[in-house]
């Protein structure tokens, strides 16, 4: 692999790392401000991308090294090991998100995440999907399996933000519906309420 390819791998990975840090801080901060446990868990998931980004940055120095007497066929196995590591991290993150989801279902929350939480989730979806597409294109252009695996980690972050956005909208919808019904039951007689609903 050429030095240009190594620089591209590192550039793409650094851009992804900076985006991951920014998104993680935004999601965790907004999650705490709005009381959205799902958004906080999603922010922690964004931090997990930094682990795989570090593996790419360090690993690319080894798997792109030229063949030598001890490794006459090159150092491509380091890329395979990096892929395995990324897959392992994705599995742990998936288990963690599932655990957090089960925990949040079992605990009663009286907080009401609003449009701010929804906006943070949607911003994450847009940014992470854009990172996925850009990283995947760059990975294919230099035929880097590890960089392509990291692209999929970006997409997993986008996909994990989708249920967060849906959950926030659903919670808002049902709280407004509940408020509407309680106001109608106070202000309307039974016949009027039936004609409204």
Coordinates of N, CA and C in Angstrom, one line a residue:
X1 N 0.9 -1.2 0.0 CA 0.0 0.0 0.0 C 0.9 1.2 0.0
X2 N 0.5 2.2 -0.8 CA 1.3 3.4 -0.9 C 1.2 4.3 0.3
X3 N 2.2 5.3 0.4 CA 2.1 6.3 1.5 C 0.9 7.2 1.4
X4 N 0.5 7.4 0.1 CA -0.7 8.2 -0.1 C -2.0 7.5 0.5
X5 N -2.0 6.2 0.4 CA -3.1 5.4 0.9 C -3.1 5.5 2.5
X6 N -1.9 5.4 3.0 CA -1.8 5.4 4.5 C -2.3 6.8 5.0
X7 N -1.9 7.8 4.3 CA -2.3 9.2 4.7 C -3.8 9.3 4.6
X8 N -4.4 8.7 3.5 CA -5.8 8.8 3.4 C -6.5 8.1 4.5
X9 N -6.1 6.9 4.9 CA -6.6 6.1 6.0 C -6.6 7.0 7.2
X10 N -5.5 7.6 7.5 CA -5.3 8.3 8.8 C -6.2 9.6 8.7
X11 N -6.3 10.3 7.6 CA -7.1 11.5 7.4 C -8.6 11.2 7.7
X12 N -9.0 10.1 7.0 CA -10.5 9.8 7.1 C -10.8 9.4 8.6
X13 N -9.8 8.7 9.2 CA -10.1 8.2 10.6 C -10.0 9.4 11.5
X14 N -9.1 10.3 11.3 CA -9.1 11.5 12.2 C -10.3 12.4 12.1
X15 N -10.8 12.5 10.9 CA -12.1 13.3 10.7 C -13.2 12.6 11.4
X16 N -13.3 11.3 11.3 CA -14.3 10.5 12.0 C -14.2 10.6 13.5
X17 N -12.9 10.6 14.0 CA -12.7 10.7 15.5 C -13.2 12.1 16.0
X18 N -12.9 13.1 15.3 CA -13.3 14.5 15.7 C -14.9 14.6 15.7
X19 N -15.5 14.0 14.7 CA -16.9 14.0 14.6 C -17.5 13.2 15.8
X20 N -16.9 12.0 16.1 CA -17.4 11.2 17.2 C -17.3 11.9 18.5
X21 N -16.2 12.6 18.8 CA -16.1 13.3 20.0 C -17.1 14.4 20.1
X22 N -17.3 15.2 19.1 CA -18.3 16.2 19.1 C -19.7 15.7 19.3
X23 N -20.1 14.6 18.6 CA -21.4 14.0 18.7 C -21.6 13.4 20.1
X24 N -20.6 12.8 20.6 CA -20.7 12.1 21.9 C -21.0 13.2 23.0
X25 N -20.2 14.3 23.0 CA -20.5 15.4 24.0 C -21.9 16.0 23.8
X26 N -22.3 16.2 22.5 CA -23.6 16.8 22.3 C -24.7 15.9 22.8
X27 N -24.6 14.6 22.4 CA -25.7 13.7 22.8 C -25.8 13.5 24.3
X28 N -24.6 13.4 25.0 CA -24.6 13.2 26.4 C -25.1 14.4 27.1
X29 N -24.7 15.6 26.7 CA -25.1 16.8 27.3 C -26.6 17.1 27.1
X30 N -27.1 16.9 25.9 CA -28.5 17.1 25.6 C -29.3 16.0 26.3
X31 N -28.8 14.8 26.4 CA -29.5 13.7 27.1 C -29.7 14.0 28.6
X32 N -28.6 14.6 29.2 CA -28.7 15.0 30.6 C -29.7 16.2 30.8
X33 N -29.6 17.1 29.9 CA -30.5 18.3 30.0 C -32.0 17.9 29.8
X34 N -32.2 17.0 28.9 CA -33.6 16.6 28.6 C -34.1 15.4 29.4
X35 N -33.2 14.7 30.1 CA -33.6 13.5 30.8 C -33.8 12.3 29.9
X36 N -33.1 12.3 28.7 CA -33.3 11.2 27.8 C -32.1 10.2 28.0
X37 N -32.4 9.1 28.7 CA -31.4 8.0 28.9 C -31.0 7.4 27.6
X38 N -31.9 7.3 26.7 CA -31.6 6.7 25.4 C -30.5 7.5 24.7
X39 N -30.6 8.9 24.8 CA -29.6 9.7 24.1 C -28.3 9.7 24.8
X40 N -28.3 9.5 26.1 CA -27.0 9.4 26.9 C -26.3 8.1 26.5
X41 N -27.1 7.0 26.4 CA -26.5 5.7 26.0 C -26.0 5.8 24.5
X42 N -26.7 6.6 23.7 CA -26.2 6.7 22.3 C -24.9 7.6 22.3
X43 N -24.8 8.5 23.2 CA -23.6 9.3 23.3 C -22.4 8.4 23.7
X44 N -22.6 7.5 24.6 CA -21.6 6.6 25.1 C -21.2 5.7 23.9
X45 N -22.2 5.3 23.1 CA -21.9 4.5 21.9 C -20.9 5.3 21.0
X46 N -21.2 6.6 20.8 CA -20.3 7.4 20.0 C -18.9 7.4 20.5
X47 N -18.7 7.4 21.8 CA -17.3 7.3 22.3 C -16.7 6.0 22.0
X48 N -17.5 4.9 21.8 CA -16.9 3.6 21.5 C -16.2 3.6 20.1
X49 N -16.7 4.5 19.3 CA -16.0 4.6 17.9 C -14.6 5.1 18.0
X50 N -14.3 5.8 19.1 CA -12.9 6.3 19.3 C -11.9 5.1 19.5
X51 N -12.4 4.0 20.1 CA -11.6 2.8 20.3 C -11.2 2.2 18.9
X52 N -12.2 2.1 18.1 CA -11.9 1.5 16.7 C -11.1 2.5 15.9
X53 N -11.3 3.8 16.0 CA -10.5 4.7 15.3 C -9.1 4.6 15.7
X54 N -8.8 4.5 17.0 CA -7.4 4.3 17.4 C -6.8 3.1 16.9
X55 N -7.6 2.0 16.8 CA -7.1 0.7 16.3 C -6.7 0.9 14.8
X56 N -7.5 1.7 14.0 CA -7.2 1.9 12.6 C -5.9 2.7 12.5
X57 N -5.8 3.8 13.3 CA -4.7 4.7 13.2 C -3.4 3.9 13.5
X58 N -3.4 3.2 14.6 CA -2.2 2.4 15.0 C -2.0 1.2 14.0
X59 N -3.0 0.5 13.7 CA -2.9 -0.7 12.9 C -2.4 -0.4 11.5
X60 N -2.9 0.8 10.9 CA -2.5 1.1 9.5 C -1.0 1.3 9.4
X61 N -0.3 1.7 10.4 CA 1.1 1.8 10.4 C 1.8 0.5 10.2
X62 N 1.2 -0.6 10.7 CA 1.8 -1.9 10.6 C 1.4 -2.7 9.3
X63 N 0.0 -2.7 9.0 CA -0.4 -3.5 7.8 C 0.0 -2.9 6.5
X64 N 0.4 -1.6 6.5 CA 0.9 -1.0 5.3 C 2.4 -1.0 5.1
X65 N 3.1 -1.6 6.1 CA 4.6 -1.7 6.0 C 4.9 -2.6 4.9
X66 N 6.0 -2.3 4.2 CA 6.5 -3.2 3.1 C 6.9 -4.5 3.6
X67 N 7.0 -5.5 2.7 CA 7.5 -6.8 3.0 C 8.9 -6.7 3.4
X68 N 9.3 -7.6 4.3 CA 10.7 -7.7 4.8 C 11.1 -9.2 4.9
X69 N 12.3 -9.5 5.4 CA 12.7 -10.9 5.4 C 11.9 -11.7 6.4
X70 N 11.4 -11.2 7.4 CA 10.5 -11.9 8.4 C 9.1 -12.1 7.9
X71 N 8.7 -11.1 7.0 CA 7.3 -11.1 6.5 C 7.4 -10.9 5.0
X72 N 7.8 -11.9 4.2 CA 8.0 -11.8 2.8 C 6.7 -11.5 2.0
X73 N 5.6 -11.8 2.6 CA 4.3 -11.5 1.9 C 3.6 -10.2 2.4
X74 N 4.4 -9.5 3.2 CA 3.8 -8.2 3.8 C 3.2 -8.4 5.1
X75 N 2.5 -7.4 5.6 CA 2.0 -7.4 6.9 C 0.5 -7.3 6.9
X76 N -0.2 -7.8 5.9 CA -1.6 -7.7 5.8 C -2.4 -8.4 6.9
X77 N -1.8 -9.3 7.6 CA -2.5 -9.9 8.8 C -2.9 -8.9 9.8
X78 N -2.1 -7.8 9.9 CA -2.4 -6.8 10.9 C -3.8 -6.2 10.6
X79 N -4.1 -6.0 9.3 CA -5.4 -5.5 8.9 C -6.5 -6.5 9.3
X80 N -6.3 -7.8 9.1 CA -7.2 -8.8 9.5 C -7.5 -8.7 11.0
X81 N -6.4 -8.6 11.8 CA -6.5 -8.5 13.3 C -7.3 -7.3 13.7
X82 N -7.1 -6.2 12.9 CA -7.8 -4.9 13.2 C -9.3 -5.1 12.9
X83 N -9.6 -5.8 11.8 CA -11.0 -6.1 11.5 C -11.7 -6.9 12.6
X84 N -11.0 -8.0 13.1 CA -11.5 -8.8 14.2 C -11.8 -8.0 15.4
X85 N -10.8 -7.1 15.7 CA -11.0 -6.2 16.9 C -12.2 -5.3 16.7
X86 N -12.4 -4.7 15.6 CA -13.5 -3.8 15.3 C -14.8 -4.6 15.5
X87 N -14.9 -5.8 14.9 CA -16.0 -6.7 15.1 C -16.4 -7.0 16.5
X88 N -15.3 -7.3 17.3 CA -15.5 -7.5 18.7 C -16.0 -6.3 19.5
X89 N -15.5 -5.1 19.2 CA -16.0 -3.9 19.8 C -17.5 -3.7 19.4
X90 N -17.8 -3.9 18.1 CA -19.2 -3.7 17.7 C -20.2 -4.6 18.5
X91 N -19.7 -5.9 18.7 CA -20.5 -6.8 19.4 C -20.7 -6.4 20.9
X92 N -19.7 -5.9 21.5 CA -19.8 -5.4 22.9 C -20.7 -4.2 23.0
X93 N -20.5 -3.3 22.0 CA -21.4 -2.1 22.0 C -22.9 -2.5 21.8
X94 N -23.1 -3.5 20.9 CA -24.5 -3.9 20.8 C -25.1 -4.5 22.0
X95 N -24.3 -5.3 22.7 CA -24.8 -5.9 24.0 C -25.0 -4.8 25.0
X96 N -24.1 -3.8 25.1 CA -24.3 -2.7 26.0 C -25.5 -1.9 25.7
X97 N -25.8 -1.6 24.4 CA -27.0 -0.8 24.1 C -28.3 -1.6 24.5
X98 N -28.2 -2.9 24.2 CA -29.4 -3.8 24.6 C -29.6 -3.8 26.1
X99 N -28.5 -3.9 26.9 CA -28.6 -3.9 28.3 C -29.1 -2.5 28.8
X100 N -28.6 -1.4 28.3 CA -29.1 -0.1 28.7 C -30.6 0.0 28.4
X101 N -31.0 -0.5 27.2 CA -32.4 -0.4 26.8 C -33.3 -1.2 27.8
X102 N -32.9 -2.4 28.2 CA -33.7 -3.2 29.1 C -33.7 -2.5 30.5
X103 N -32.6 -1.9 30.9 CA -32.6 -1.2 32.2 C -33.5 0.0 32.2
X104 N -33.5 0.8 31.1 CA -34.3 2.0 31.0 C -35.8 1.6 31.0
X105 N -36.2 0.4 30.4 CA -37.6 0.0 30.4 C -38.0 -0.4 31.8
X106 N -37.1 -1.0 32.6 CA -37.5 -1.4 33.9 C -37.5 -0.3 35.0
X107 N -36.9 0.8 34.7 CA -36.9 2.0 35.6 C -37.9 3.0 35.1
X108 N -38.6 3.6 36.1 CA -39.6 4.6 35.8 C -39.0 5.9 35.6
X109 N -39.3 6.6 34.5 CA -38.7 7.9 34.3 C -39.9 8.9 34.1
X110 N -39.8 10.0 34.8 CA -40.8 11.0 34.7 C -40.4 12.2 33.8
X111 N -39.2 12.1 33.3 CA -38.7 13.2 32.4 C -39.4 13.2 31.1
X112 N -39.4 14.3 30.4 CA -40.1 14.4 29.1 C -39.1 15.0 28.1
X113 N -38.3 14.1 27.4 CA -37.4 14.6 26.4 C -38.2 15.4 25.3
X114 N -37.7 16.5 24.9 CA -38.4 17.3 23.9 C -37.7 17.4 22.6
X115 N -38.0 18.4 21.9 CA -37.5 18.6 20.5 C -36.0 18.7 20.5
X116 N -35.4 19.2 21.6 CA -33.9 19.3 21.6 C -33.3 17.9 21.5
X117 N -33.8 16.9 22.3 CA -33.3 15.6 22.2 C -33.6 15.0 20.8
X118 N -34.7 15.2 20.2 CA -35.0 14.8 18.9 C -34.0 15.3 17.9
X119 N -33.7 16.6 18.0 CA -32.8 17.3 17.1 C -31.4 16.7 17.2
X120 N -30.9 16.4 18.4 CA -29.6 15.8 18.6 C -29.5 14.5 18.0
X121 N -30.6 13.7 18.1 CA -30.6 12.3 17.5 C -30.6 12.4 16.0
X122 N -31.4 13.3 15.5 CA -31.4 13.5 14.0 C -30.1 14.0 13.5
X123 N -29.5 14.9 14.2 CA -28.2 15.4 13.7 C -27.2 14.3 13.7
X124 N -27.2 13.4 14.7 CA -26.3 12.3 14.8 C -26.5 11.3 13.6
X125 N -27.8 11.1 13.3 CA -28.1 10.2 12.2 C -27.5 10.8 10.9
X126 N -27.7 12.1 10.6 CA -27.3 12.7 9.4 C -25.7 12.7 9.3
X127 N -25.1 13.1 10.4 CA -23.6 13.2 10.4 C -23.0 11.8 10.3
X128 N -23.5 10.8 11.0 CA -22.9 9.5 11.0 C -23.2 8.8 9.7
X129 N -24.3 9.0 9.1 CA -24.6 8.4 7.7 C -23.7 9.0 6.7
X130 N -23.5 10.3 6.8 CA -22.5 11.0 5.9 C -21.1 10.5 6.1
X131 N -20.7 10.3 7.3 CA -19.4 9.7 7.6 C -19.3 8.3 7.0
X132 N -20.3 7.5 7.2 CA -20.3 6.1 6.7 C -20.1 6.2 5.2
X133 N -20.9 7.0 4.5 CA -20.7 7.0 3.0 C -19.4 7.5 2.5
X134 N -18.9 8.5 3.2 CA -17.5 9.1 2.8 C -16.4 8.1 3.1
X135 N -16.5 7.5 4.3 CA -15.5 6.5 4.7 C -15.5 5.3 3.8
X136 N -16.7 4.8 3.5 CA -16.8 3.6 2.6 C -16.3 3.9 1.2
X137 N -16.5 5.0 0.7 CA -16.0 5.4 -0.7 C -14.5 5.4 -0.6
X138 N -13.9 6.0 0.4 CA -12.4 6.1 0.5 C -11.8 4.7 0.7
X139 N -12.5 3.9 1.5 CA -12.0 2.5 1.8 C -12.0 1.7 0.5
X140 N -13.1 1.8 -0.3 CA -13.1 1.1 -1.6 C -12.1 1.6 -2.6
X141 N -11.8 2.9 -2.5 CA -10.8 3.5 -3.5 C -9.4 3.0 -3.2
X142 N -9.1 2.6 -2.0 CA -7.7 2.0 -1.7 C -7.8 0.6 -1.3
X143 N -9.0 0.0 -1.4 CA -9.2 -1.4 -1.0 C -8.7 -1.8 0.4
X144 N -9.2 -1.0 1.4 CA -8.9 -1.2 2.8 C -10.1 -1.8 3.5
X145 N -10.0 -3.1 3.9 CA -11.1 -3.8 4.6 C -11.3 -3.2 6.0
X146 N -10.2 -2.8 6.7 CA -10.3 -2.3 8.0 C -11.0 -0.9 8.0
X147 N -10.7 -0.1 7.0 CA -11.4 1.2 6.9 C -12.8 1.0 6.6
X148 N -13.1 0.0 5.7 CA -14.5 -0.3 5.4 C -15.3 -0.8 6.6
X149 N -14.6 -1.6 7.5 CA -15.3 -2.0 8.7 C -15.6 -0.8 9.6
X150 N -14.6 0.1 9.6 CA -14.9 1.3 10.5 C -16.0 2.1 9.9
X151 N -16.2 2.1 8.6 CA -17.3 2.8 8.0 C -18.6 2.2 8.5
X152 N -18.7 0.9 8.6 CA -19.8 0.3 9.1 C -20.1 0.6 10.6
X153 N -19.0 0.9 11.3 CA -19.2 1.3 12.7 C -19.9 2.7 12.7
X154 N -19.6 3.5 11.8 CA -20.3 4.8 11.7 C -21.8 4.6 11.4
X155 N -22.0 3.6 10.5 CA -23.5 3.3 10.2 C -24.2 2.8 11.4
X156 N -23.5 1.9 12.2 CA -24.1 1.4 13.4 C -24.5 2.5 14.3
X157 N -23.7 3.5 14.4 CA -24.0 4.7 15.2 C -25.3 5.4 14.7
X158 N -25.3 5.5 13.4 CA -26.5 6.2 12.8 C -27.8 5.3 13.0
X159 N -27.6 4.0 12.9 CA -28.8 3.1 13.1 C -29.2 3.1 14.6
X160 N -28.2 3.3 15.5 CA -28.6 3.3 16.9 C -29.2 4.6 17.3
X161 N -29.0 5.7 16.6 CA -29.7 6.9 16.9 C -31.1 7.0 16.3
X162 N -31.4 6.1 15.3 CA -32.8 6.1 14.8 C -33.8 5.8 15.8
X163 N -33.7 4.7 16.6 CA -34.7 4.4 17.6 C -34.8 5.5 18.6
X164 N -33.7 6.1 18.9 CA -33.7 7.2 19.9 C -34.6 8.3 19.4
X165 N -34.4 8.7 18.1 CA -35.3 9.8 17.5 C -36.8 9.3 17.5
X166 N -37.0 8.1 17.2 CA -38.4 7.6 17.1 C -39.0 7.5 18.6
X167 N -38.2 7.1 19.5 CA -38.7 7.1 20.9 C -39.0 8.4 21.5
X168 N -38.2 9.4 21.2 CA -38.5 10.8 21.6 C -39.8 11.3 21.0
X169 N -39.9 11.1 19.7 CA -41.1 11.6 19.0 C -42.4 10.8 19.6
X170 N -42.2 9.5 19.8 CA -43.4 8.8 20.3 C -43.8 9.3 21.7
X171 N -42.7 9.5 22.5 CA -43.0 10.0 23.9 C -43.7 11.4 23.8
X172 N -43.2 12.3 23.0 CA -43.8 13.6 22.8 C -45.3 13.4 22.3
X173 N -45.5 12.6 21.3 CA -46.8 12.4 20.7 C -47.8 11.9 21.8
X174 N -47.4 10.9 22.6 CA -48.3 10.3 23.5 C -48.5 11.3 24.7
X175 N -47.5 12.1 25.1 CA -47.7 13.0 26.2 C -48.7 14.1 25.7
X176 N -48.6 14.6 24.5 CA -49.5 15.6 24.0 C -50.9 15.0 23.8
X177 N -51.0 13.8 23.4 CA -52.3 13.1 23.3 C -53.0 13.0 24.7
X178 N -52.2 12.6 25.7 CA -52.7 12.5 27.0 C -53.1 13.8 27.6
X179 N -52.3 14.9 27.3 CA -52.7 16.2 27.7 C -54.0 16.7 27.0
X180 N -54.1 16.4 25.8 CA -55.3 16.8 25.0 C -56.5 16.1 25.6
X181 N -56.4 14.8 25.9 CA -57.6 14.1 26.4 C -57.9 14.5 27.8
X182 N -56.9 14.8 28.6 CA -57.2 15.3 30.0 C -57.9 16.6 29.9
X183 N -57.5 17.5 29.0 CA -58.1 18.8 28.9 C -59.5 18.7 28.4
X184 N -59.7 17.8 27.5 CA -61.1 17.6 26.9 C -62.0 17.0 28.0
X185 N -61.5 16.1 28.8 CA -62.4 15.5 29.8 C -62.8 16.5 30.9
X186 N -61.9 17.5 31.1 CA -62.2 18.5 32.1 C -63.2 19.6 31.5
X187 N -62.9 20.0 30.2 CA -63.6 21.1 29.6 C -64.9 20.7 28.7
X188 N -65.0 19.4 28.4 CA -66.0 18.9 27.5 C -66.9 17.9 28.2
X189 N -68.2 17.9 27.8 CA -69.0 16.8 28.3 C -68.7 15.6 27.4
X190 N -69.2 14.4 27.8 CA -68.9 13.2 27.0 C -69.2 13.2 25.6
X191 N -70.3 13.8 25.2 CA -70.7 13.8 23.8 C -69.7 14.7 22.9
X192 N -69.3 15.8 23.5 CA -68.4 16.7 22.8 C -67.1 16.0 22.6
X193 N -66.6 15.3 23.6 CA -65.3 14.7 23.5 C -65.3 13.6 22.5
X194 N -66.4 12.8 22.4 CA -66.5 11.8 21.4 C -66.5 12.4 20.0
X195 N -67.1 13.5 19.8 CA -67.1 14.1 18.5 C -65.7 14.7 18.1
X196 N -64.9 15.0 19.1 CA -63.6 15.6 18.8 C -62.6 14.4 18.5
X197 N -62.7 13.3 19.2 CA -61.7 12.3 19.1 C -62.1 11.3 18.0

